[in-house]
mmCIF file with all atom_site columns, C-alpha atoms in Angstrom:
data_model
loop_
_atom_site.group_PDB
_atom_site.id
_atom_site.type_symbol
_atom_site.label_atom_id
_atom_site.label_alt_id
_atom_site.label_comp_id
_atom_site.label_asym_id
_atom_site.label_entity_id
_atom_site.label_seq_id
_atom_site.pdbx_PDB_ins_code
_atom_site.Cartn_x
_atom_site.Cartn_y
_atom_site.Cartn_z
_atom_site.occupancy
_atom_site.B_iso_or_equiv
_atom_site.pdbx_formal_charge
_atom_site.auth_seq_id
_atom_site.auth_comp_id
_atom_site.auth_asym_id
_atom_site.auth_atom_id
_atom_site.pdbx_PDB_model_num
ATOM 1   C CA . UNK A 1 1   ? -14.257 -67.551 43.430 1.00 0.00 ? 207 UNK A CA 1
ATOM 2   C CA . UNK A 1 2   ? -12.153 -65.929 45.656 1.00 0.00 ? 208 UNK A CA 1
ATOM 3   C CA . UNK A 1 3   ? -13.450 -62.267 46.863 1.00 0.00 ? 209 UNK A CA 1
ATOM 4   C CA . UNK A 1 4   ? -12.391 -59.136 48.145 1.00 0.00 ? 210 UNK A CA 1
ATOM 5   C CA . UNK A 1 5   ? -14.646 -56.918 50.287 1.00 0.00 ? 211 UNK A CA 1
ATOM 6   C CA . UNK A 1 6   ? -14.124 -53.782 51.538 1.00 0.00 ? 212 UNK A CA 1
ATOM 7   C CA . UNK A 1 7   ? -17.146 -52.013 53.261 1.00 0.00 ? 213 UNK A CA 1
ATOM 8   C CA . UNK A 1 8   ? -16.837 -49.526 55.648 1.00 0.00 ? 214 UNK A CA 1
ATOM 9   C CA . UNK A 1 9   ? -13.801 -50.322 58.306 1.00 0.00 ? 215 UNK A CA 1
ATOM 10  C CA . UNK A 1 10  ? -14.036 -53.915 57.359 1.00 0.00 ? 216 UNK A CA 1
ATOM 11  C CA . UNK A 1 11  ? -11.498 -55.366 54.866 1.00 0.00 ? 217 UNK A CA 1
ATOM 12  C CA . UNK A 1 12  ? -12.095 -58.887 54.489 1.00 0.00 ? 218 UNK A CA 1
ATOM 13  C CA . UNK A 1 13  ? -11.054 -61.772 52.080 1.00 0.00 ? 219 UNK A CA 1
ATOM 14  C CA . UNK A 1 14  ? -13.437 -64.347 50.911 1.00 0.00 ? 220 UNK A CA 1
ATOM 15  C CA . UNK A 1 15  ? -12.333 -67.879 49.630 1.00 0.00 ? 221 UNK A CA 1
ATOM 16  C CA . UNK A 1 16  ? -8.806  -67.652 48.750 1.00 0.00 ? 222 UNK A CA 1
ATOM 17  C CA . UNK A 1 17  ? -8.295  -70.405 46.768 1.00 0.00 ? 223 UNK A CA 1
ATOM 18  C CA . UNK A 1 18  ? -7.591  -71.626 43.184 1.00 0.00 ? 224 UNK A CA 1
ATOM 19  C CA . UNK A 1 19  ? -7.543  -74.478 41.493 1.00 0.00 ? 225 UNK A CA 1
ATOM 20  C CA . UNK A 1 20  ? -8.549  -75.974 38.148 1.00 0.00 ? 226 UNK A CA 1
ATOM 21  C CA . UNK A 1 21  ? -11.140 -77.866 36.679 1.00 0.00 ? 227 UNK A CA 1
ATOM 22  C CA . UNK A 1 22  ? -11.596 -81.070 36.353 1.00 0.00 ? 228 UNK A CA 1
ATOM 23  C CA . UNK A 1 23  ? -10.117 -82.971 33.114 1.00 0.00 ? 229 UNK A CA 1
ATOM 24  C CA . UNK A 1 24  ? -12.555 -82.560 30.332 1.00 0.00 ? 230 UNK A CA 1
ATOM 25  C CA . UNK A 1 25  ? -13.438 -85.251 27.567 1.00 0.00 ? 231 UNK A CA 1
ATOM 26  C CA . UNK A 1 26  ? -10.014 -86.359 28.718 1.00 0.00 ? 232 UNK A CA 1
ATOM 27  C CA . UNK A 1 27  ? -8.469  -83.384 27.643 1.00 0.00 ? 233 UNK A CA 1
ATOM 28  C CA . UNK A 1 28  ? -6.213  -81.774 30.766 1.00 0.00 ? 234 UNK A CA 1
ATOM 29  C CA . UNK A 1 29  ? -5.393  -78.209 31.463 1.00 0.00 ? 235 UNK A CA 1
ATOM 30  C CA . UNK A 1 30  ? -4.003  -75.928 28.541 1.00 0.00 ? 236 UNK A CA 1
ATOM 31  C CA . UNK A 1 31  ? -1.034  -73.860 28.923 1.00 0.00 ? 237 UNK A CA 1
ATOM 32  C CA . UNK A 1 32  ? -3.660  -70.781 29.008 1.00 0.00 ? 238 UNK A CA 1
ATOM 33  C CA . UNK A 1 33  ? -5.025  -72.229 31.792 1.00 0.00 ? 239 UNK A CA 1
ATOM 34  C CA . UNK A 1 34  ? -2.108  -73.179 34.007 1.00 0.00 ? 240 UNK A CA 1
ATOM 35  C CA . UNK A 1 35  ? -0.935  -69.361 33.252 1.00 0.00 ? 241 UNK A CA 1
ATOM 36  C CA . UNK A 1 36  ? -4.406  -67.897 34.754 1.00 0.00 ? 242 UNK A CA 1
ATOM 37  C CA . UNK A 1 37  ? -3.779  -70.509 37.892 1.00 0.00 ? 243 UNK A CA 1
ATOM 38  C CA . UNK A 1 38  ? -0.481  -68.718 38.352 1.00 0.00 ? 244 UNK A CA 1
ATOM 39  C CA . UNK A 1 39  ? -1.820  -65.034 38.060 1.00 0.00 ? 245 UNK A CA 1
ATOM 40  C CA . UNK A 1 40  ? -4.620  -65.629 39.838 1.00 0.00 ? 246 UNK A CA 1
ATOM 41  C CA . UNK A 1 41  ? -2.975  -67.190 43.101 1.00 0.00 ? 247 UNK A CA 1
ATOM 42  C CA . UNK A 1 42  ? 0.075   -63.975 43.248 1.00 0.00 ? 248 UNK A CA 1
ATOM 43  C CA . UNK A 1 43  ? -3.316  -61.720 42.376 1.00 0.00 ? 249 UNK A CA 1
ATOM 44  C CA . UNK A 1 44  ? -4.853  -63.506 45.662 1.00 0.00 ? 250 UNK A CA 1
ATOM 45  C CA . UNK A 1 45  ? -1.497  -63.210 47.923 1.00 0.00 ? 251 UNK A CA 1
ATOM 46  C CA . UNK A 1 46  ? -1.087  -59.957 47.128 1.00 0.00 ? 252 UNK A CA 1
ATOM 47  C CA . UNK A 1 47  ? -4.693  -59.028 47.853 1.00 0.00 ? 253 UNK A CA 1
ATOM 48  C CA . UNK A 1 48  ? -4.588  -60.709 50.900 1.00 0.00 ? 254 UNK A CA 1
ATOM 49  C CA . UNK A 1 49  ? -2.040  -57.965 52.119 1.00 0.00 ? 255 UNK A CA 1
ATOM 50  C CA . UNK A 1 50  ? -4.965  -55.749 52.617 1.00 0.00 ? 256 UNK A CA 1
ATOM 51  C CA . UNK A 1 51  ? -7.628  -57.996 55.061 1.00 0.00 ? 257 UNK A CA 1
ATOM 52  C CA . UNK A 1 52  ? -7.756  -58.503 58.485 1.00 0.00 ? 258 UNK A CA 1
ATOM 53  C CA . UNK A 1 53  ? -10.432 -61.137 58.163 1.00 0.00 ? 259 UNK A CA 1
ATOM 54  C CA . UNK A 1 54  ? -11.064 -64.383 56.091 1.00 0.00 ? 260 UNK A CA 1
ATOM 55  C CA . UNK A 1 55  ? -13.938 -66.391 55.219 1.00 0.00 ? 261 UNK A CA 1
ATOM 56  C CA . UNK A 1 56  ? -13.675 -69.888 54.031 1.00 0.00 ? 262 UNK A CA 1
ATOM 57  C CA . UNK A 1 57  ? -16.964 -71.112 52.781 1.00 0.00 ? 263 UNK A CA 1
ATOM 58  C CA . UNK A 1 58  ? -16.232 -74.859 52.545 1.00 0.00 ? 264 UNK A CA 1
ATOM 59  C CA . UNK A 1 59  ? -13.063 -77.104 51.991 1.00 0.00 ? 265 UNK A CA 1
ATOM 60  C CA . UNK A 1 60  ? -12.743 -77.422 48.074 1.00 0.00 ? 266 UNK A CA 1
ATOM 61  C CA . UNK A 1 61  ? -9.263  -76.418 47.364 1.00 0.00 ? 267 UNK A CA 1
ATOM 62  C CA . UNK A 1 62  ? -10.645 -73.611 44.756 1.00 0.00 ? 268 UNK A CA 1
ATOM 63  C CA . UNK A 1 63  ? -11.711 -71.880 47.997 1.00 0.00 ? 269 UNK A CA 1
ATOM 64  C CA . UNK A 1 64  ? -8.582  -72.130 50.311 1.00 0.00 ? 270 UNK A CA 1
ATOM 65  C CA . UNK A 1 65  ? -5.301  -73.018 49.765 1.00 0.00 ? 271 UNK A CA 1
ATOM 66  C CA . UNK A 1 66  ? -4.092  -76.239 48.934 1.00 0.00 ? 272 UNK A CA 1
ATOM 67  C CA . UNK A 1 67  ? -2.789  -78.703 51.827 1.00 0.00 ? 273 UNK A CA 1
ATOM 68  C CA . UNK A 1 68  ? 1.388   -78.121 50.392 1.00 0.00 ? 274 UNK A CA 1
ATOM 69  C CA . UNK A 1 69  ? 1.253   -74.649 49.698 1.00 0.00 ? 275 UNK A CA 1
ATOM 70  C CA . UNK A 1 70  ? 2.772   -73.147 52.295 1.00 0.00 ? 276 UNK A CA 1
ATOM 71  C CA . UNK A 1 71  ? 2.888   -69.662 51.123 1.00 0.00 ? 277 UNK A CA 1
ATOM 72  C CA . UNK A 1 72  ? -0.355  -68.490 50.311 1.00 0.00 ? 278 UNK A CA 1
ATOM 73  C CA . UNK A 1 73  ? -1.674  -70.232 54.077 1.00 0.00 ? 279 UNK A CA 1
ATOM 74  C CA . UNK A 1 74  ? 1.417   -67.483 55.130 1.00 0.00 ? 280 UNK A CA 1
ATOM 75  C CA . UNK A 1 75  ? -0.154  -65.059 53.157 1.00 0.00 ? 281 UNK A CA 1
ATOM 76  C CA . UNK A 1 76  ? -3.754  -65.664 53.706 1.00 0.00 ? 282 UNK A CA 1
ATOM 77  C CA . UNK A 1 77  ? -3.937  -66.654 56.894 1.00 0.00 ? 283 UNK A CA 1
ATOM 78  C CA . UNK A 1 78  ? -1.264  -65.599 58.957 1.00 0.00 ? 284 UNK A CA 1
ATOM 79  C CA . UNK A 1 79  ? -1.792  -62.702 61.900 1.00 0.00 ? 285 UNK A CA 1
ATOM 80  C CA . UNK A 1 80  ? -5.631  -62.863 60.434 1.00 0.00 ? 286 UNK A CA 1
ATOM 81  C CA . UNK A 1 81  ? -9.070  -63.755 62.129 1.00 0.00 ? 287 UNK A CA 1
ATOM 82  C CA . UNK A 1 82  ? -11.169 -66.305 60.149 1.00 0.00 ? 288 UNK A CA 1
ATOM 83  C CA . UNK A 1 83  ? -14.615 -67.929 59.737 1.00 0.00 ? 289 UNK A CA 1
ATOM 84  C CA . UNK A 1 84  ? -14.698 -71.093 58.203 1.00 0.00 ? 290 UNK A CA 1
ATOM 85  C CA . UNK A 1 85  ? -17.097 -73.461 57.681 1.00 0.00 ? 291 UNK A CA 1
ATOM 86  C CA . UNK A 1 86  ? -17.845 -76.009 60.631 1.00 0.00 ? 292 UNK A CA 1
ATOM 87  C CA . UNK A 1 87  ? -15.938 -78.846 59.681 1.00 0.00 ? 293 UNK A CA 1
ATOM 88  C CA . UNK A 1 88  ? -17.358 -81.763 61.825 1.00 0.00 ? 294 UNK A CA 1
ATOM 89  C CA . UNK A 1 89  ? -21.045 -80.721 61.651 1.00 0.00 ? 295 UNK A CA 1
ATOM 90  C CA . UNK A 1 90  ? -23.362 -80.877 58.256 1.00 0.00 ? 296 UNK A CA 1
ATOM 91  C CA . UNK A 1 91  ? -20.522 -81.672 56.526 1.00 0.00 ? 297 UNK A CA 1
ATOM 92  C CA . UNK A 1 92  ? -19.865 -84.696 54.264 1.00 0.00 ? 298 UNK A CA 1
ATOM 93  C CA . UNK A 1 93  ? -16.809 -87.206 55.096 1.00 0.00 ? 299 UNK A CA 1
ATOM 94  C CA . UNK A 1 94  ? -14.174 -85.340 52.434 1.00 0.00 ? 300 UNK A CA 1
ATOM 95  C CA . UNK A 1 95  ? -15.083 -81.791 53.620 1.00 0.00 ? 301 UNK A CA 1
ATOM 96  C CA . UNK A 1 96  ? -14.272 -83.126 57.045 1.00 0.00 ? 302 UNK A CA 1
ATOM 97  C CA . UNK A 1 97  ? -11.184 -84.576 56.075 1.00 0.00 ? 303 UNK A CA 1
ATOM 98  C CA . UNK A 1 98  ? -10.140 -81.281 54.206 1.00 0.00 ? 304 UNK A CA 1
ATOM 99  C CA . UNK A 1 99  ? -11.578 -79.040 56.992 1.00 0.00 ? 305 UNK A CA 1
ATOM 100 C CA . UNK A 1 100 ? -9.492  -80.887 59.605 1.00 0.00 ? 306 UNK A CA 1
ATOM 101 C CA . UNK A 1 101 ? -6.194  -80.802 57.387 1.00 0.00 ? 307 UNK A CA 1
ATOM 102 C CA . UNK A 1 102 ? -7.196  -77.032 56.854 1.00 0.00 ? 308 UNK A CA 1
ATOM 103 C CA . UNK A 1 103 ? -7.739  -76.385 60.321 1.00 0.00 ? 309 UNK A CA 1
ATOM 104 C CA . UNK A 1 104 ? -4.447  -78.065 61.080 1.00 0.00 ? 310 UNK A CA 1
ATOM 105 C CA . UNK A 1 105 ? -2.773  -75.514 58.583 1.00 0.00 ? 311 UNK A CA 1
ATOM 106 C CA . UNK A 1 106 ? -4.392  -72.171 59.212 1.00 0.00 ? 312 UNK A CA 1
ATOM 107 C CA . UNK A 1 107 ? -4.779  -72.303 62.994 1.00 0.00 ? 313 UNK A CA 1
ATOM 108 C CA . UNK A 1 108 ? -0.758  -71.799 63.918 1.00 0.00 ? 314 UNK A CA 1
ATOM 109 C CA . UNK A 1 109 ? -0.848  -68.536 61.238 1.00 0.00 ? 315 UNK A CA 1
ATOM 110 C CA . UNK A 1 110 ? -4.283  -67.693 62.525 1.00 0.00 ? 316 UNK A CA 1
ATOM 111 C CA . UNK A 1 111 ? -5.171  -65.058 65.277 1.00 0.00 ? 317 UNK A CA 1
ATOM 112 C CA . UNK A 1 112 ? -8.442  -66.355 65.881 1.00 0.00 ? 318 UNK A CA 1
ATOM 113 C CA . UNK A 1 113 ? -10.660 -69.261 63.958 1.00 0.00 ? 319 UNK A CA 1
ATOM 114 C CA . UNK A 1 114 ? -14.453 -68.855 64.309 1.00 0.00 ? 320 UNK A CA 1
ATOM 115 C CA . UNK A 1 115 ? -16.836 -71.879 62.936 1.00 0.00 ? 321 UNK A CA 1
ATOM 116 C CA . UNK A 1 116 ? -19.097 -69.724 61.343 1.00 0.00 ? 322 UNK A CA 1
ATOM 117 C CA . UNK A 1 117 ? -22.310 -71.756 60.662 1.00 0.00 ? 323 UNK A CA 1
ATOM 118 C CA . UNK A 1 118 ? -25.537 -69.937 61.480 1.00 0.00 ? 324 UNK A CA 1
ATOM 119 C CA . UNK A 1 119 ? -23.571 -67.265 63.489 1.00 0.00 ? 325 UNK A CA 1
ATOM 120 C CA . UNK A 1 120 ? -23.619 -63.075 63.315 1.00 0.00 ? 326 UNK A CA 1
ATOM 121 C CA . UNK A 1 121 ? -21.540 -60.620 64.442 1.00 0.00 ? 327 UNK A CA 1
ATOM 122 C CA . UNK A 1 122 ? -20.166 -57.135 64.272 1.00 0.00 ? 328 UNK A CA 1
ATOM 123 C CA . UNK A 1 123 ? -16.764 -56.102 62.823 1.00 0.00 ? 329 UNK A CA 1
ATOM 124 C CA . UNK A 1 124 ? -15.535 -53.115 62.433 1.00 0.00 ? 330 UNK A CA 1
ATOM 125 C CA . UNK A 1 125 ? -19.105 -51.880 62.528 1.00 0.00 ? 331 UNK A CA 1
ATOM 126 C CA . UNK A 1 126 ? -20.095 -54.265 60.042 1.00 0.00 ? 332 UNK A CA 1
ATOM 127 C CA . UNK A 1 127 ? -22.821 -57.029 60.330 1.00 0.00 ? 333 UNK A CA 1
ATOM 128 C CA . UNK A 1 128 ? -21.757 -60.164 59.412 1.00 0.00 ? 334 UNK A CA 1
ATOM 129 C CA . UNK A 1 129 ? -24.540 -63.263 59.000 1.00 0.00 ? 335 UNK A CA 1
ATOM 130 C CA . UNK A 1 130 ? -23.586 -66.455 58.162 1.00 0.00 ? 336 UNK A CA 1
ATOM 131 C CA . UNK A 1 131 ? -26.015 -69.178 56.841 1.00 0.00 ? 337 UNK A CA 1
ATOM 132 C CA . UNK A 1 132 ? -26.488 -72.426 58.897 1.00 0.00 ? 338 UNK A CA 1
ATOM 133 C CA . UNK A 1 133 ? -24.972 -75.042 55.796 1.00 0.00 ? 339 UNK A CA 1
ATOM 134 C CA . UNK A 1 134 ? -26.458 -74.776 52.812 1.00 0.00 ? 340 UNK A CA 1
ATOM 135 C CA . UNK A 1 135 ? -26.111 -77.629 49.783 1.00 0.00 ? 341 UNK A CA 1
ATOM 136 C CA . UNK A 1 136 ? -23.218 -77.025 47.386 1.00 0.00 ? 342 UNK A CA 1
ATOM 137 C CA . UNK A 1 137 ? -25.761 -76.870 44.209 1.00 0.00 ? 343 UNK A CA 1
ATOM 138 C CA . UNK A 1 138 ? -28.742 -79.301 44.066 1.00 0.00 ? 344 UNK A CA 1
ATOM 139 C CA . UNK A 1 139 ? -30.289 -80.604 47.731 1.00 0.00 ? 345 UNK A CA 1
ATOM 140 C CA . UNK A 1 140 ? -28.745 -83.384 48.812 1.00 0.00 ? 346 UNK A CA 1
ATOM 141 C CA . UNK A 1 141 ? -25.933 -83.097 46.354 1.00 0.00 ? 347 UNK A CA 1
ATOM 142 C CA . UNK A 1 142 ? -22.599 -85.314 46.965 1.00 0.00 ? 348 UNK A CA 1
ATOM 143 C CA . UNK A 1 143 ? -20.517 -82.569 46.865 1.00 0.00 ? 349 UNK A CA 1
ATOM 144 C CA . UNK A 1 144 ? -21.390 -81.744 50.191 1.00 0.00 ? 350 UNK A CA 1
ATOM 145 C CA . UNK A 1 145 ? -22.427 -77.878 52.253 1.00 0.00 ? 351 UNK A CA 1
ATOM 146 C CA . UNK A 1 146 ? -21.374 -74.578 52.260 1.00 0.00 ? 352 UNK A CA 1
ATOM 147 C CA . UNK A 1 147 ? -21.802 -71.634 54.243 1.00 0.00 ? 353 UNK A CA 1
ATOM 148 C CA . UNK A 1 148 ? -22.910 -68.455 52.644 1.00 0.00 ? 354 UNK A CA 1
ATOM 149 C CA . UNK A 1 149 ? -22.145 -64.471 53.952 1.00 0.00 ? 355 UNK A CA 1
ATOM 150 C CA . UNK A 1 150 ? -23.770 -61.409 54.078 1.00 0.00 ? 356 UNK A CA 1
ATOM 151 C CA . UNK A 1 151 ? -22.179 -58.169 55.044 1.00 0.00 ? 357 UNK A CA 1
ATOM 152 C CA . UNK A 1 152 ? -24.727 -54.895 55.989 1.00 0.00 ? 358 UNK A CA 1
ATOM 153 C CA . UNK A 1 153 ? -23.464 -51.863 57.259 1.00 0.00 ? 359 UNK A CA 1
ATOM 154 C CA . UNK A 1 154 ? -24.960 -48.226 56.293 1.00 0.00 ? 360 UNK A CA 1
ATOM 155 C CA . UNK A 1 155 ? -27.521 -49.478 54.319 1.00 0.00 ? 361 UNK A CA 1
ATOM 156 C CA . UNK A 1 156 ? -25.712 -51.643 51.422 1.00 0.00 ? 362 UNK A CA 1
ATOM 157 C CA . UNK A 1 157 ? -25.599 -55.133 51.686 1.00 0.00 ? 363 UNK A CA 1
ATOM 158 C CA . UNK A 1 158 ? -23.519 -57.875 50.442 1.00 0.00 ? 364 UNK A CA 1
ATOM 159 C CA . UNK A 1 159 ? -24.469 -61.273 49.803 1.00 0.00 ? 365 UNK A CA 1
ATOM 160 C CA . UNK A 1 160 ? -21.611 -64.062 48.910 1.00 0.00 ? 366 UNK A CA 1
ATOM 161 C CA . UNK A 1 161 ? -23.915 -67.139 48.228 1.00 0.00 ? 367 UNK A CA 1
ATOM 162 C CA . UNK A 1 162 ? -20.166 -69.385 47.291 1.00 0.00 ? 368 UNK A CA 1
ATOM 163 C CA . UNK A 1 163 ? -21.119 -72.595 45.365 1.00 0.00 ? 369 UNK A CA 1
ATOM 164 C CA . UNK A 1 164 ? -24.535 -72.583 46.427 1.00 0.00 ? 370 UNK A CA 1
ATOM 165 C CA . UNK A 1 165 ? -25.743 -70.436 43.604 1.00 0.00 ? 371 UNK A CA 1
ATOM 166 C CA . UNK A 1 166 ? -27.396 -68.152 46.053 1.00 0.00 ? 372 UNK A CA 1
ATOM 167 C CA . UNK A 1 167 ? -30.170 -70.347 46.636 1.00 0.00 ? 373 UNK A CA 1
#
């Protein structure tokens, strides 16, 4: 779920991705569905306008952009600084194949890409924490790791646990 935080000096974007589910008791996507796809990835470019920073919590493509779309990489990542998920260590085989073709994407737009796994620091006068990897869901689940993100500044908090239902 892609996220927009603003807290303090800090304007930061969280996960910009969409994508749909997966097919359903064989059933695929419904026009209603496709729509909110397509409002909900011009919502995210336009957003994006506002950050300076991006987190990407883990290589699903309903957290950053997918591989051909040009546009909202451009949009989302370009001129920014971003923390992303390691994406050769505590990773599983497919988020290391879609980290590396993400990496290959975002890093020409890109100011400055950070691995952020179990790192902190300050921007904008803004704590940032990152988790060390964390399971997507259930331990040991084949879905692989994510990393989660807490912002602190002034006394408020905010915790973005992504897929890992803030465990």
């Amino acid at each position: 779920m892609c996220t927009y935080l603003q807290m303090g000096n800090l304007k930061m974007l969280i996960d910009p991705g969409v994508a749909l589910g997966p097919t359903r008791y064989g059933l695929g996507p419904t026009e209603a569905e496709f729509e909110a796809l397509e409002y909900s990835r011009a919502l995210i470019m336009e957003v994006a306008k506002e950050g300076e920073f991006v987190v990407v919590t883990h290589y699903h493509y309903d957290h950053h952009p997918f591989p051909d779309d040009s546009e909202m990489y451009e949009r989302c990542f370009g001129g920014k600084v971003a923390f992303a998920k390691d994406r050769k260590n505590n990773i599983n085989l497919s988020g290391k194949q879609r980290g590396r073709i993400f990496e290959e994407n975002a890093s020409p737009l890109l100011k400055k890409l950070e691995w952020a796994d179990g790192e902190e620091c300050e921007v904008r006068g803004v704590k940032l924490s990152f988790s060390p990897a964390v399971w997507h869901g259930d331990v040991g689940s084949r879905v692989g790791t994510v990393v989660m993100v807490c912002a602190e500044a002034g006394g408020e908090s905010f915790l973005f646990g992504s897929d890992a239902q803030s465990l």
